PDB file of C-alpha atoms in Angstrom:
ATOM      1  CA  MET K   1      -0.009  -0.322  -0.141  1.00  0.00           C
ATOM      2  CA  PHE K   2       2.540   2.288  -1.341  1.00  0.00           C
ATOM      3  CA  LEU K   3      -0.325   5.417  -1.355  1.00  0.00           C
ATOM      4  CA  ASN K   4      -1.073   4.690   1.704  1.00  0.00           C
ATOM      5  CA  GLU K   5       2.002   5.045   3.431  1.00  0.00           C
ATOM      6  CA  LEU K   6       2.900   8.531   0.635  1.00  0.00           C
ATOM      7  CA  TYR K   7      -0.355   9.840   2.162  1.00  0.00           C
ATOM      8  CA  HIS K   8      -0.477   9.598   5.895  1.00  0.00           C
ATOM      9  CA  SER K   9       3.144  11.107   5.848  1.00  0.00           C
ATOM     10  CA  LEU K  10       1.856  14.283   4.225  1.00  0.00           C
ATOM     11  CA  ASN K  11       0.531  17.529   5.883  1.00  0.00           C
ATOM     12  CA  PRO K  12      -2.338  19.407   4.535  1.00  0.00           C
ATOM     13  CA  VAL K  13      -0.526  22.386   6.469  1.00  0.00           C
ATOM     14  CA  ALA K  14       2.192  23.485   3.130  1.00  0.00           C
ATOM     15  CA  PHE K  15       4.259  25.539   6.428  1.00  0.00           C
ATOM     16  CA  SER K  16       2.811  28.328   9.903  1.00  0.00           C
ATOM     17  CA  LEU K  17       3.905  31.602  10.164  1.00  0.00           C
ATOM     18  CA  GLY K  18       2.693  32.410  13.888  1.00  0.00           C
ATOM     19  CA  PRO K  19      -0.824  32.112  14.404  1.00  0.00           C
ATOM     20  CA  PHE K  20      -0.844  32.181  10.188  1.00  0.00           C
ATOM     21  CA  SER K  21      -1.022  28.695   8.147  1.00  0.00           C
ATOM     22  CA  VAL K  22      -0.449  28.205   4.504  1.00  0.00           C
ATOM     23  CA  ARG K  23      -2.643  25.231   3.319  1.00  0.00           C
ATOM     24  CA  TRP K  24      -1.447  22.832   0.518  1.00  0.00           C
ATOM     25  CA  TYR K  25      -4.992  23.580  -0.823  1.00  0.00           C
ATOM     26  CA  GLY K  26      -4.324  27.190  -1.524  1.00  0.00           C
ATOM     27  CA  ILE K  27      -1.122  26.619  -2.999  1.00  0.00           C
ATOM     28  CA  ALA K  28      -3.047  24.642  -5.180  1.00  0.00           C
ATOM     29  CA  TYR K  29      -5.367  27.184  -7.113  1.00  0.00           C
ATOM     30  CA  LEU K  30      -2.258  29.231  -7.298  1.00  0.00           C
ATOM     31  CA  ALA K  31       0.074  26.731  -8.578  1.00  0.00           C
ATOM     32  CA  GLY K  32      -3.694  26.152 -11.142  1.00  0.00           C
ATOM     33  CA  PHE K  33      -3.682  29.967 -12.190  1.00  0.00           C
ATOM     34  CA  ALA K  34      -0.203  30.657 -12.570  1.00  0.00           C
ATOM     35  CA  LEU K  35       0.820  27.773 -15.059  1.00  0.00           C
ATOM     36  CA  ALA K  36      -2.772  27.938 -16.815  1.00  0.00           C
ATOM     37  CA  ALA K  37      -1.260  31.543 -17.459  1.00  0.00           C
ATOM     38  CA  TRP K  38       1.753  30.571 -18.817  1.00  0.00           C
ATOM     39  CA  VAL K  39       0.429  27.532 -20.491  1.00  0.00           C
ATOM     40  CA  ILE K  40      -1.833  30.066 -22.170  1.00  0.00           C
ATOM     41  CA  TRP K  41       0.576  32.677 -23.113  1.00  0.00           C
ATOM     42  CA  ARG K  42       2.917  30.605 -24.948  1.00  0.00           C
ATOM     43  CA  VAL K  43      -0.359  29.006 -27.575  1.00  0.00           C
ATOM     44  CA  SER K  44      -1.154  32.588 -27.479  1.00  0.00           C
ATOM     45  CA  ARG K  45       2.291  33.156 -29.025  1.00  0.00           C
ATOM     46  CA  ARG K  46       1.570  30.120 -30.775  1.00  0.00           C
ATOM     47  CA  TRP K  47      -1.422  30.835 -32.928  1.00  0.00           C
ATOM     48  CA  GLU K  48       0.505  34.158 -33.266  1.00  0.00           C
ATOM     49  CA  LEU K  49      -2.634  36.153 -31.564  1.00  0.00           C
ATOM     50  CA  ASP K  50      -1.507  40.249 -30.601  1.00  0.00           C
ATOM     51  CA  LEU K  51      -2.677  39.676 -26.554  1.00  0.00           C
ATOM     52  CA  THR K  52      -0.456  41.341 -24.202  1.00  0.00           C
ATOM     53  CA  PRO K  53       1.031  39.703 -21.613  1.00  0.00           C
ATOM     54  CA  ASP K  54      -1.531  42.535 -19.589  1.00  0.00           C
ATOM     55  CA  ASP K  55      -3.980  40.635 -21.752  1.00  0.00           C
ATOM     56  CA  ILE K  56      -3.318  37.235 -20.375  1.00  0.00           C
ATOM     57  CA  MET K  57      -3.044  38.635 -16.289  1.00  0.00           C
ATOM     58  CA  SER K  58      -6.383  40.067 -16.581  1.00  0.00           C
ATOM     59  CA  ILE K  59      -8.571  37.690 -18.414  1.00  0.00           C
ATOM     60  CA  VAL K  60      -6.895  35.180 -15.476  1.00  0.00           C
ATOM     61  CA  ILE K  61      -8.074  36.834 -12.676  1.00  0.00           C
ATOM     62  CA  GLY K  62     -10.996  37.717 -13.606  1.00  0.00           C
ATOM     63  CA  VAL K  63     -10.930  33.824 -13.810  1.00  0.00           C
ATOM     64  CA  ALA K  64      -9.579  33.043 -11.119  1.00  0.00           C
ATOM     65  CA  PHE K  65     -12.997  35.468  -9.114  1.00  0.00           C
ATOM     66  CA  GLY K  66     -15.282  33.424 -11.198  1.00  0.00           C
ATOM     67  CA  VAL K  67     -13.803  30.342 -10.737  1.00  0.00           C
ATOM     68  CA  ILE K  68     -14.079  30.570  -6.729  1.00  0.00           C
ATOM     69  CA  ILE K  69     -17.574  31.997  -6.531  1.00  0.00           C
ATOM     70  CA  GLY K  70     -18.727  30.522  -8.734  1.00  0.00           C
ATOM     71  CA  ALA K  71     -17.832  26.538  -7.589  1.00  0.00           C
ATOM     72  CA  ARG K  72     -18.807  28.195  -4.313  1.00  0.00           C
ATOM     73  CA  LEU K  73     -22.512  28.914  -5.320  1.00  0.00           C
ATOM     74  CA  PHE K  74     -23.494  25.709  -7.215  1.00  0.00           C
ATOM     75  CA  TYR K  75     -21.798  24.004  -4.248  1.00  0.00           C
ATOM     76  CA  VAL K  76     -23.884  25.764  -1.625  1.00  0.00           C
ATOM     77  CA  VAL K  77     -26.878  25.007  -4.687  1.00  0.00           C
ATOM     78  CA  PHE K  78     -26.188  21.474  -5.552  1.00  0.00           C
ATOM     79  CA  TYR K  79     -24.814  19.418  -2.849  1.00  0.00           C
ATOM     80  CA  GLY K  80     -25.834  21.873   0.443  1.00  0.00           C
ATOM     81  CA  ALA K  81     -29.039  19.610   0.911  1.00  0.00           C
ATOM     82  CA  GLY K  82     -30.261  22.956   3.060  1.00  0.00           C
ATOM     83  CA  TYR K  83     -28.289  23.514   4.944  1.00  0.00           C
ATOM     84  CA  TYR K  84     -26.672  26.279   4.339  1.00  0.00           C
ATOM     85  CA  LEU K  85     -30.201  28.041   4.416  1.00  0.00           C
ATOM     86  CA  GLU K  86     -30.159  27.224   8.215  1.00  0.00           C
ATOM     87  CA  HIS K  87     -26.132  27.929   7.727  1.00  0.00           C
ATOM     88  CA  PRO K  88     -26.061  31.279   5.569  1.00  0.00           C
ATOM     89  CA  LEU K  89     -23.656  32.471   7.231  1.00  0.00           C
ATOM     90  CA  GLU K  90     -21.733  29.085   6.583  1.00  0.00           C
ATOM     91  CA  ILE K  91     -22.063  30.446   2.683  1.00  0.00           C
ATOM     92  CA  PHE K  92     -18.285  32.483   3.333  1.00  0.00           C
ATOM     93  CA  ALA K  93     -16.504  29.553   5.183  1.00  0.00           C
ATOM     94  CA  LEU K  94     -14.156  28.888   2.267  1.00  0.00           C
ATOM     95  CA  ASN K  95     -11.858  27.440   4.716  1.00  0.00           C
ATOM     96  CA  GLN K  96     -14.208  24.806   5.499  1.00  0.00           C
ATOM     97  CA  GLY K  97     -14.197  23.124   1.733  1.00  0.00           C
ATOM     98  CA  GLY K  98     -17.013  23.048  -0.403  1.00  0.00           C
ATOM     99  CA  MET K  99     -15.945  23.602  -4.052  1.00  0.00           C
ATOM    100  CA  SER K 100     -18.253  22.341  -7.794  1.00  0.00           C
ATOM    101  CA  PHE K 101     -15.901  22.071 -10.843  1.00  0.00           C
ATOM    102  CA  HIS K 102     -18.949  22.747 -12.472  1.00  0.00           C
ATOM    103  CA  GLY K 103     -19.682  25.720 -10.699  1.00  0.00           C
ATOM    104  CA  GLY K 104     -16.026  26.976 -11.667  1.00  0.00           C
ATOM    105  CA  LEU K 105     -16.398  26.458 -15.234  1.00  0.00           C
ATOM    106  CA  VAL K 106     -19.274  28.786 -14.963  1.00  0.00           C
ATOM    107  CA  GLY K 107     -17.823  30.665 -13.424  1.00  0.00           C
ATOM    108  CA  ALA K 108     -15.591  31.161 -15.059  1.00  0.00           C
ATOM    109  CA  VAL K 109     -16.555  31.841 -18.482  1.00  0.00           C
ATOM    110  CA  VAL K 110     -18.703  34.290 -17.188  1.00  0.00           C
ATOM    111  CA  GLY K 111     -15.245  36.149 -15.708  1.00  0.00           C
ATOM    112  CA  GLY K 112     -13.575  35.884 -18.066  1.00  0.00           C
ATOM    113  CA  SER K 113     -16.420  37.006 -20.473  1.00  0.00           C
ATOM    114  CA  ILE K 114     -16.616  39.977 -18.199  1.00  0.00           C
ATOM    115  CA  VAL K 115     -12.609  41.107 -18.610  1.00  0.00           C
ATOM    116  CA  CYS K 116     -12.501  39.821 -22.425  1.00  0.00           C
ATOM    117  CA  ARG K 117     -15.782  42.670 -23.425  1.00  0.00           C
ATOM    118  CA  MET K 118     -14.147  45.104 -21.603  1.00  0.00           C
ATOM    119  CA  TYR K 119     -10.825  44.821 -23.878  1.00  0.00           C
ATOM    120  CA  HIS K 120     -13.000  44.115 -26.686  1.00  0.00           C
ATOM    121  CA  ILE K 121     -11.393  40.632 -26.703  1.00  0.00           C
ATOM    122  CA  SER K 122     -12.986  37.426 -28.716  1.00  0.00           C
ATOM    123  CA  ILE K 123     -14.121  35.456 -26.266  1.00  0.00           C
ATOM    124  CA  PRO K 124     -14.804  31.775 -28.254  1.00  0.00           C
ATOM    125  CA  THR K 125     -10.585  32.418 -28.716  1.00  0.00           C
ATOM    126  CA  VAL K 126      -9.991  33.211 -24.674  1.00  0.00           C
ATOM    127  CA  CYS K 127     -12.782  30.237 -23.496  1.00  0.00           C
ATOM    128  CA  ASP K 128     -10.123  27.683 -26.020  1.00  0.00           C
ATOM    129  CA  LEU K 129      -7.089  29.302 -24.342  1.00  0.00           C
ATOM    130  CA  GLY K 130      -8.412  28.918 -20.893  1.00  0.00           C
ATOM    131  CA  VAL K 131      -9.296  25.128 -21.653  1.00  0.00           C
ATOM    132  CA  ILE K 132      -5.646  24.253 -22.728  1.00  0.00           C
ATOM    133  CA  GLY K 133      -4.030  25.490 -19.398  1.00  0.00           C
ATOM    134  CA  ALA K 134      -7.198  24.837 -16.596  1.00  0.00           C
ATOM    135  CA  PRO K 135      -6.407  21.174 -16.757  1.00  0.00           C
ATOM    136  CA  TRP K 136      -3.475  22.352 -14.420  1.00  0.00           C
ATOM    137  CA  GLY K 137      -5.507  24.230 -12.100  1.00  0.00           C
ATOM    138  CA  LEU K 138      -7.652  19.884 -11.441  1.00  0.00           C
ATOM    139  CA  PHE K 139      -4.524  18.203 -11.661  1.00  0.00           C
ATOM    140  CA  PHE K 140      -3.790  20.081  -8.953  1.00  0.00           C
ATOM    141  CA  GLY K 141      -6.351  20.959  -7.274  1.00  0.00           C
ATOM    142  CA  ARG K 142      -7.333  17.212  -6.349  1.00  0.00           C
ATOM    143  CA  CYS K 143      -4.024  16.169  -5.360  1.00  0.00           C
ATOM    144  CA  ALA K 144      -4.373  19.219  -2.960  1.00  0.00           C
ATOM    145  CA  ASN K 145      -7.679  16.652  -1.845  1.00  0.00           C
ATOM    146  CA  PHE K 146      -6.228  13.853  -1.953  1.00  0.00           C
ATOM    147  CA  VAL K 147      -3.410  15.397   1.000  1.00  0.00           C
ATOM    148  CA  ASN K 148      -7.027  16.701   2.208  1.00  0.00           C
ATOM    149  CA  GLY K 149      -8.574  12.753   2.756  1.00  0.00           C
ATOM    150  CA  GLU K 150     -11.804  13.840   1.406  1.00  0.00           C
ATOM    151  CA  LEU K 151     -13.573  12.968  -1.182  1.00  0.00           C
ATOM    152  CA  TRP K 152     -12.326   9.466  -0.936  1.00  0.00           C
ATOM    153  CA  GLY K 153     -13.104   6.664  -3.593  1.00  0.00           C
ATOM    154  CA  LYS K 154     -15.370   3.144  -2.347  1.00  0.00           C
ATOM    155  CA  GLU K 155     -14.014   0.329   0.099  1.00  0.00           C
ATOM    156  CA  THR K 156     -11.285  -1.770  -2.914  1.00  0.00           C
ATOM    157  CA  SER K 157      -7.825  -4.365  -2.059  1.00  0.00           C
ATOM    158  CA  LEU K 158      -6.374  -3.094  -4.475  1.00  0.00           C
ATOM    159  CA  PRO K 159      -2.668  -2.712  -3.713  1.00  0.00           C
ATOM    160  CA  TRP K 160      -2.347   1.095  -3.765  1.00  0.00           C
ATOM    161  CA  GLY K 161      -5.817   1.374  -1.567  1.00  0.00           C
ATOM    162  CA  VAL K 162      -5.527   4.223   0.890  1.00  0.00           C
ATOM    163  CA  MET K 163      -6.555   4.257   4.891  1.00  0.00           C
ATOM    164  CA  PHE K 164      -8.510   7.892   5.610  1.00  0.00           C
ATOM    165  CA  GLU K 165      -8.802   9.422   8.738  1.00  0.00           C
ATOM    166  CA  THR K 166     -12.403   9.976   7.730  1.00  0.00           C
ATOM    167  CA  GLY K 167     -13.285   6.712   5.532  1.00  0.00           C
ATOM    168  CA  GLY K 168     -13.779   3.871   8.172  1.00  0.00           C
ATOM    169  CA  GLY K 169     -11.178   2.331   9.362  1.00  0.00           C
ATOM    170  CA  VAL K 170     -10.985   0.715   5.356  1.00  0.00           C
ATOM    171  CA  TYR K 171      -8.563   0.998   2.374  1.00  0.00           C
ATOM    172  CA  ARG K 172     -10.357   2.854  -0.117  1.00  0.00           C
ATOM    173  CA  HIS K 173     -10.194   4.158  -4.086  1.00  0.00           C
ATOM    174  CA  PRO K 174      -7.857   7.246  -4.109  1.00  0.00           C
ATOM    175  CA  SER K 175     -10.845   8.890  -6.406  1.00  0.00           C
ATOM    176  CA  GLN K 176      -9.026  11.751  -5.982  1.00  0.00           C
ATOM    177  CA  LEU K 177      -6.640  10.596  -7.848  1.00  0.00           C
ATOM    178  CA  TYR K 178      -7.515   8.749 -10.199  1.00  0.00           C
ATOM    179  CA  GLU K 179      -8.921  12.733 -11.829  1.00  0.00           C
ATOM    180  CA  ALA K 180      -5.577  14.085 -11.240  1.00  0.00           C
ATOM    181  CA  VAL K 181      -4.128  12.229 -14.012  1.00  0.00           C
ATOM    182  CA  LEU K 182      -7.057  12.312 -15.626  1.00  0.00           C
ATOM    183  CA  GLU K 183      -8.720  15.330 -15.345  1.00  0.00           C
ATOM    184  CA  GLY K 184      -5.591  16.681 -15.600  1.00  0.00           C
ATOM    185  CA  LEU K 185      -2.621  15.070 -17.038  1.00  0.00           C
ATOM    186  CA  VAL K 186      -4.432  13.287 -19.731  1.00  0.00           C
ATOM    187  CA  MET K 187      -6.749  16.022 -21.203  1.00  0.00           C
ATOM    188  CA  PHE K 188      -4.040  18.587 -20.458  1.00  0.00           C
ATOM    189  CA  CYS K 189      -1.734  16.369 -22.315  1.00  0.00           C
ATOM    190  CA  VAL K 190      -4.734  15.926 -25.486  1.00  0.00           C
ATOM    191  CA  LEU K 191      -5.595  19.961 -25.811  1.00  0.00           C
ATOM    192  CA  TYR K 192      -1.677  20.318 -25.961  1.00  0.00           C
ATOM    193  CA  ALA K 193      -1.656  18.747 -28.732  1.00  0.00           C
ATOM    194  CA  LEU K 194      -3.952  19.927 -30.673  1.00  0.00           C
ATOM    195  CA  SER K 195      -2.688  23.776 -30.002  1.00  0.00           C
ATOM    196  CA  ARG K 196      -0.072  22.468 -31.730  1.00  0.00           C
ATOM    197  CA  ARG K 197      -1.293  22.723 -35.277  1.00  0.00           C
ATOM    198  CA  ARG K 198      -1.052  25.261 -37.572  1.00  0.00           C
ATOM    199  CA  PRO K 199      -2.798  27.624 -38.428  1.00  0.00           C
ATOM    200  CA  ALA K 200      -4.321  27.068 -34.577  1.00  0.00           C
ATOM    201  CA  ARG K 201      -8.023  24.909 -35.084  1.00  0.00           C
ATOM    202  CA  PRO K 202     -11.347  27.010 -35.552  1.00  0.00           C
ATOM    203  CA  GLN K 203     -13.147  28.396 -32.742  1.00  0.00           C
ATOM    204  CA  GLY K 204     -14.464  25.997 -29.987  1.00  0.00           C
ATOM    205  CA  THR K 205     -12.626  23.269 -30.838  1.00  0.00           C
ATOM    206  CA  PHE K 206     -10.472  23.445 -27.422  1.00  0.00           C
ATOM    207  CA  MET K 207     -13.630  23.962 -24.720  1.00  0.00           C
ATOM    208  CA  GLY K 208     -15.610  21.176 -26.676  1.00  0.00           C
ATOM    209  CA  THR K 209     -12.952  18.782 -26.053  1.00  0.00           C
ATOM    210  CA  PHE K 210     -12.484  19.719 -22.734  1.00  0.00           C
ATOM    211  CA  LEU K 211     -16.167  19.743 -22.409  1.00  0.00           C
ATOM    212  CA  VAL K 212     -16.443  15.777 -23.732  1.00  0.00           C
ATOM    213  CA  LEU K 213     -13.416  14.387 -21.821  1.00  0.00           C
ATOM    214  CA  TYR K 214     -14.233  16.272 -18.685  1.00  0.00           C
ATOM    215  CA  GLY K 215     -17.949  14.741 -18.802  1.00  0.00           C
ATOM    216  CA  VAL K 216     -16.664  11.688 -19.709  1.00  0.00           C
ATOM    217  CA  PHE K 217     -14.167  11.055 -17.073  1.00  0.00           C
ATOM    218  CA  ARG K 218     -15.919  12.541 -14.531  1.00  0.00           C
ATOM    219  CA  PHE K 219     -19.240  10.458 -14.842  1.00  0.00           C
ATOM    220  CA  LEU K 220     -16.608   7.441 -14.796  1.00  0.00           C
ATOM    221  CA  ILE K 221     -14.935   8.386 -12.123  1.00  0.00           C
ATOM    222  CA  GLU K 222     -17.849   8.711  -9.783  1.00  0.00           C
ATOM    223  CA  PHE K 223     -18.212   5.065 -10.038  1.00  0.00           C
ATOM    224  CA  VAL K 224     -15.700   4.863  -8.266  1.00  0.00           C
ATOM    225  CA  ARG K 225     -15.971   7.350  -5.735  1.00  0.00           C
ATOM    226  CA  VAL K 226     -18.352   7.488  -2.811  1.00  0.00           C
ATOM    227  CA  PRO K 227     -20.511  10.760  -2.961  1.00  0.00           C
ATOM    228  CA  ASP K 228     -21.173  13.659  -0.877  1.00  0.00           C
ATOM    229  CA  ALA K 229     -22.582  12.095   2.804  1.00  0.00           C
ATOM    230  CA  GLN K 230     -25.484  14.444   2.818  1.00  0.00           C
ATOM    231  CA  LEU K 231     -27.642  13.552  -0.914  1.00  0.00           C
ATOM    232  CA  GLY K 232     -25.401  10.602  -1.460  1.00  0.00           C
ATOM    233  CA  TYR K 233     -27.208   8.142  -4.421  1.00  0.00           C
ATOM    234  CA  LEU K 234     -29.651  10.401  -6.378  1.00  0.00           C
ATOM    235  CA  PHE K 235     -30.972   6.798  -7.539  1.00  0.00           C
ATOM    236  CA  GLY K 236     -29.677   3.667  -8.383  1.00  0.00           C
ATOM    237  CA  PRO K 237     -25.864   4.407  -8.791  1.00  0.00           C
ATOM    238  CA  ILE K 238     -26.591   7.410 -10.335  1.00  0.00           C
ATOM    239  CA  THR K 239     -24.821  11.140  -8.122  1.00  0.00           C
ATOM    240  CA  MET K 240     -24.925  14.199  -8.599  1.00  0.00           C
ATOM    241  CA  GLY K 241     -21.771  14.830  -9.974  1.00  0.00           C
ATOM    242  CA  GLN K 242     -22.462  12.140 -12.866  1.00  0.00           C
ATOM    243  CA  CYS K 243     -25.753  13.930 -13.326  1.00  0.00           C
ATOM    244  CA  LEU K 244     -24.179  17.082 -13.624  1.00  0.00           C
ATOM    245  CA  SER K 245     -21.601  15.864 -16.064  1.00  0.00           C
ATOM    246  CA  LEU K 246     -23.981  14.184 -19.177  1.00  0.00           C
ATOM    247  CA  PRO K 247     -24.676  17.590 -19.349  1.00  0.00           C
ATOM    248  CA  LEU K 248     -21.590  18.594 -20.499  1.00  0.00           C
ATOM    249  CA  VAL K 249     -20.860  15.759 -22.298  1.00  0.00           C
ATOM    250  CA  VAL K 250     -23.798  16.658 -25.087  1.00  0.00           C
ATOM    251  CA  LEU K 251     -23.318  20.358 -24.551  1.00  0.00           C
ATOM    252  CA  GLY K 252     -18.482  19.489 -26.558  1.00  0.00           C
ATOM    253  CA  VAL K 253     -20.323  16.983 -28.673  1.00  0.00           C
ATOM    254  CA  VAL K 254     -22.793  20.480 -29.546  1.00  0.00           C
ATOM    255  CA  VAL K 255     -19.786  23.039 -29.754  1.00  0.00           C
ATOM    256  CA  LEU K 256     -17.426  20.689 -30.956  1.00  0.00           C
ATOM    257  CA  VAL K 257     -20.123  20.739 -34.516  1.00  0.00           C
ATOM    258  CA  LEU K 258     -20.737  23.943 -34.330  1.00  0.00           C
ATOM    259  CA  SER K 259     -16.584  24.520 -34.558  1.00  0.00           C
ATOM    260  CA  ARG K 260     -16.519  22.149 -37.709  1.00  0.00           C
ATOM    261  CA  ARG K 261     -19.621  23.911 -39.386  1.00  0.00           C
ATOM    262  CA  LEU K 262     -18.473  28.002 -39.214  1.00  0.00           C
ATOM    263  CA  ASN K 263     -14.784  26.972 -39.263  1.00  0.00           C
ATOM    264  CA  ARG K 264     -14.173  30.411 -37.366  1.00  0.00           C
ATOM    265  CA  PRO K 265     -10.367  31.627 -36.838  1.00  0.00           C
ATOM    266  CA  GLN K 266      -9.007  31.983 -33.985  1.00  0.00           C
ATOM    267  CA  VAL K 267      -8.215  35.758 -33.445  1.00  0.00           C
ATOM    268  CA  GLY K 268      -6.876  38.086 -30.482  1.00  0.00           C
ATOM    269  CA  HIS K 269      -8.430  41.172 -30.359  1.00  0.00           C
ATOM    270  CA  LEU K 270     -11.336  41.727 -32.266  1.00  0.00           C
ATOM    271  CA  GLU K 271     -11.986  45.156 -34.818  1.00  0.00           C
TER     272      GLU K 271
END
């Protein structure tokens, strides 16, 4: 159980400065946004877009605010099971966890779109650039979930099972790491490989591919991941995560079809 030994050797707190503690979860968010910004810059250079470092930084900041707000609101609405109606002030207790990827995605699009409108930048192209870098945020985030001992999977006898403190004293699937690999590393490799073609593939190609891949990967991993305790299974083996992921697959297919039909080139600033 090598992963079990690794898990128990890790501390969720990266370091402390007096009464102030910095957790790996916060560092994961920061690293994800920083690396995503670097990827966006590299790809925009390859596509020969007229985006400046200031443009990209402004977009990333807008996306960051959108991700945090959207992820929290979606968790409160779809995963809260009425808890936050009785404890409304805890909606703002981000240090207690509770973030939804699906809400973060919506928030990222809204936040990034607001900045794009302010600077007259193409929203579809920024969406494509953003999802090429986004898997790094997913990768670091899921690794942080593993360090925190949260969002673990079902019981397993496989040699990489992990016994989490809150998991009932049994070895479980490290589903956080499954997601880190599939939603993070695999998705990045696919999207980055697609981005290397010149001229760049049409607008919507990357957003559509991202939605399809994430929806499929998340739907499959949910079969070995234990659902949130307050919700459980909605019906049969189906979870809330799967119900929210299926529409992403459908939407992704629609975006890919439209992308192929419209065949619009990637652009930076709008004239």
